[in-house]
């Protein structure tokens, strides 16, 4: 636990939880939900931003609206000699990639992708092997999200 997180009071934690669910909430609505004046709620959010606890806000895009109706988790193993930094750079070029993390275990990376059907996933995996120098992949289709 860092000094910043240990100094959070329950109200700060509640504000963070609310902003996780709706980063566009108005100061007035946020204030109503945490029982503060709007200016006090805004001051707390600005303090959390200044401390680096809130690093930004994002739009959550529905991949289905972009024609990507299949979400999959792809574990990737790189062969010896493939530069991880180079692999990560080419991975950033792909719009299908929702999240990519470097992990421990038999895989080197776990990648969450949103693809246009099984054909799109197949094309992505073929691209990984051809352009990324990937040795092995293991894919799982996401049936439904539980958290996040």
Coordinates of C-alpha atoms in Angstrom, one line a residue:
X1 CA 0.0 0.0 0.0
X2 CA 1.4 3.4 -0.9
X3 CA 1.3 6.5 1.2
X4 CA -1.4 7.9 -1.1
X5 CA -3.7 4.9 -0.8
X6 CA -3.2 4.6 2.9
X7 CA -4.3 8.2 3.4
X8 CA -7.6 7.6 1.6
X9 CA -10.6 8.0 3.8
X10 CA -13.9 6.1 3.2
X11 CA -15.3 9.1 1.4
X12 CA -12.4 9.2 -1.1
X13 CA -12.8 5.5 -1.7
X14 CA -16.6 6.0 -2.3
X15 CA -15.9 8.8 -4.8
X16 CA -13.4 6.6 -6.7
X17 CA -15.9 3.7 -6.8
X18 CA -18.6 6.1 -8.2
X19 CA -16.2 7.5 -10.8
X20 CA -15.2 4.0 -11.9
X21 CA -18.8 3.4 -12.8
X22 CA -19.4 6.8 -14.4
X23 CA -16.5 9.1 -15.1
X24 CA -18.9 11.7 -16.6
X25 CA -21.0 12.2 -13.5
X26 CA -21.8 15.8 -12.7
X27 CA -20.3 17.4 -9.6
X28 CA -23.9 17.9 -8.3
X29 CA -24.8 14.2 -8.7
X30 CA -21.5 13.0 -7.3
X31 CA -22.0 15.4 -4.3
X32 CA -25.5 14.1 -3.7
X33 CA -24.3 10.5 -3.7
X34 CA -21.6 11.2 -1.2
X35 CA -23.5 13.8 0.8
X36 CA -21.1 16.8 0.2
X37 CA -21.5 20.2 -1.4
X38 CA -20.6 20.1 -5.2
X39 CA -17.6 22.3 -4.6
X40 CA -16.3 19.9 -1.9
X41 CA -16.8 16.9 -4.1
X42 CA -15.0 18.7 -7.0
X43 CA -12.1 19.6 -4.6
X44 CA -11.7 16.0 -3.5
X45 CA -11.7 14.7 -7.1
X46 CA -9.1 17.3 -8.1
X47 CA -6.9 16.3 -5.1
X48 CA -7.2 12.6 -6.2
X49 CA -6.2 13.6 -9.7
X50 CA -3.2 15.7 -8.5
X51 CA -2.1 12.8 -6.3
X52 CA -2.1 10.5 -9.3
X53 CA -4.8 8.2 -7.9
X54 CA -7.1 9.2 -10.8
X55 CA -5.0 9.1 -13.9
X56 CA -7.7 9.9 -16.5
X57 CA -11.1 9.1 -17.9
X58 CA -12.0 6.9 -20.8
X59 CA -15.0 6.2 -23.0
X60 CA -16.1 2.5 -22.9
X61 CA -16.9 1.6 -26.5
X62 CA -19.2 -1.3 -27.3
X63 CA -17.1 -3.5 -29.7
X64 CA -20.3 -5.0 -31.2
X65 CA -21.2 -1.5 -32.5
X66 CA -17.9 -1.7 -34.5
X67 CA -18.8 -5.2 -35.9
X68 CA -16.6 -7.0 -33.4
X69 CA -19.0 -9.5 -31.8
X70 CA -16.5 -12.1 -30.5
X71 CA -14.3 -11.5 -27.5
X72 CA -11.5 -13.9 -26.9
X73 CA -8.6 -14.4 -24.5
X74 CA -5.5 -15.4 -26.3
X75 CA -2.4 -16.7 -24.4
X76 CA 0.8 -16.2 -26.4
X77 CA 4.2 -17.8 -26.0
X78 CA 7.1 -16.2 -27.8
X79 CA 10.1 -18.4 -28.9
X80 CA 13.5 -17.6 -27.6
X81 CA 15.1 -14.8 -29.5
X82 CA 12.0 -12.8 -30.2
X83 CA 12.3 -9.3 -28.7
X84 CA 9.4 -8.6 -26.4
X85 CA 9.6 -4.9 -26.9
X86 CA 9.3 -5.4 -30.7
X87 CA 6.3 -7.8 -30.2
X88 CA 4.6 -5.3 -27.9
X89 CA 5.1 -2.5 -30.5
X90 CA 3.5 -4.4 -33.4
X91 CA 0.7 -5.5 -31.0
X92 CA -0.2 -1.9 -30.4
X93 CA -1.0 -1.6 -34.2
X94 CA -4.0 -3.9 -33.9
X95 CA -7.4 -2.4 -33.2
X96 CA -8.8 -5.7 -32.1
X97 CA -6.6 -5.7 -29.0
X98 CA -8.6 -4.5 -25.9
X99 CA -5.9 -5.5 -23.4
X100 CA -2.5 -7.1 -23.5
X101 CA -0.5 -8.0 -20.4
X102 CA 2.9 -9.6 -19.8
X103 CA 2.4 -12.6 -17.5
X104 CA 4.1 -15.4 -15.6
X105 CA 3.5 -19.0 -16.4
X106 CA 3.6 -21.0 -19.6
X107 CA 2.4 -18.0 -21.7
X108 CA 4.4 -14.8 -22.1
X109 CA 1.3 -12.6 -22.8
X110 CA -2.4 -12.8 -22.3
X111 CA -4.3 -10.7 -24.8
X112 CA -8.0 -9.9 -24.8
X113 CA -9.3 -9.3 -28.4
X114 CA -12.6 -8.2 -29.9
X115 CA -13.0 -9.7 -33.3
X116 CA -15.5 -9.9 -36.1
X117 CA -16.6 -13.5 -35.6
X118 CA -14.5 -16.6 -35.4
X119 CA -13.0 -15.7 -38.8
X120 CA -11.7 -12.4 -37.3
X121 CA -10.1 -14.3 -34.4
X122 CA -8.5 -16.8 -36.8
X123 CA -7.1 -13.9 -38.9
X124 CA -5.7 -12.3 -35.8
X125 CA -4.0 -15.5 -34.6
X126 CA -2.6 -16.0 -38.1
X127 CA -1.3 -12.5 -38.1
X128 CA 0.3 -13.0 -34.6
X129 CA 2.2 -16.0 -35.9
X130 CA 3.3 -14.4 -39.2
X131 CA 4.1 -10.9 -38.1
X132 CA 4.7 -11.3 -34.3
X133 CA 6.9 -14.4 -34.5
X134 CA 4.6 -16.2 -32.0
X135 CA 5.5 -19.8 -31.2
X136 CA 2.2 -20.9 -29.7
X137 CA -1.2 -19.6 -28.9
X138 CA -4.1 -20.8 -26.8
X139 CA -7.5 -19.1 -27.2
X140 CA -10.7 -19.1 -25.2
X141 CA -14.0 -17.5 -26.2
X142 CA -15.5 -15.2 -23.6
X143 CA -19.1 -16.3 -23.0
X144 CA -20.1 -13.4 -20.8
X145 CA -18.4 -10.8 -18.7
X146 CA -18.7 -11.1 -15.0
X147 CA -16.8 -8.0 -13.8
X148 CA -15.5 -5.2 -15.9

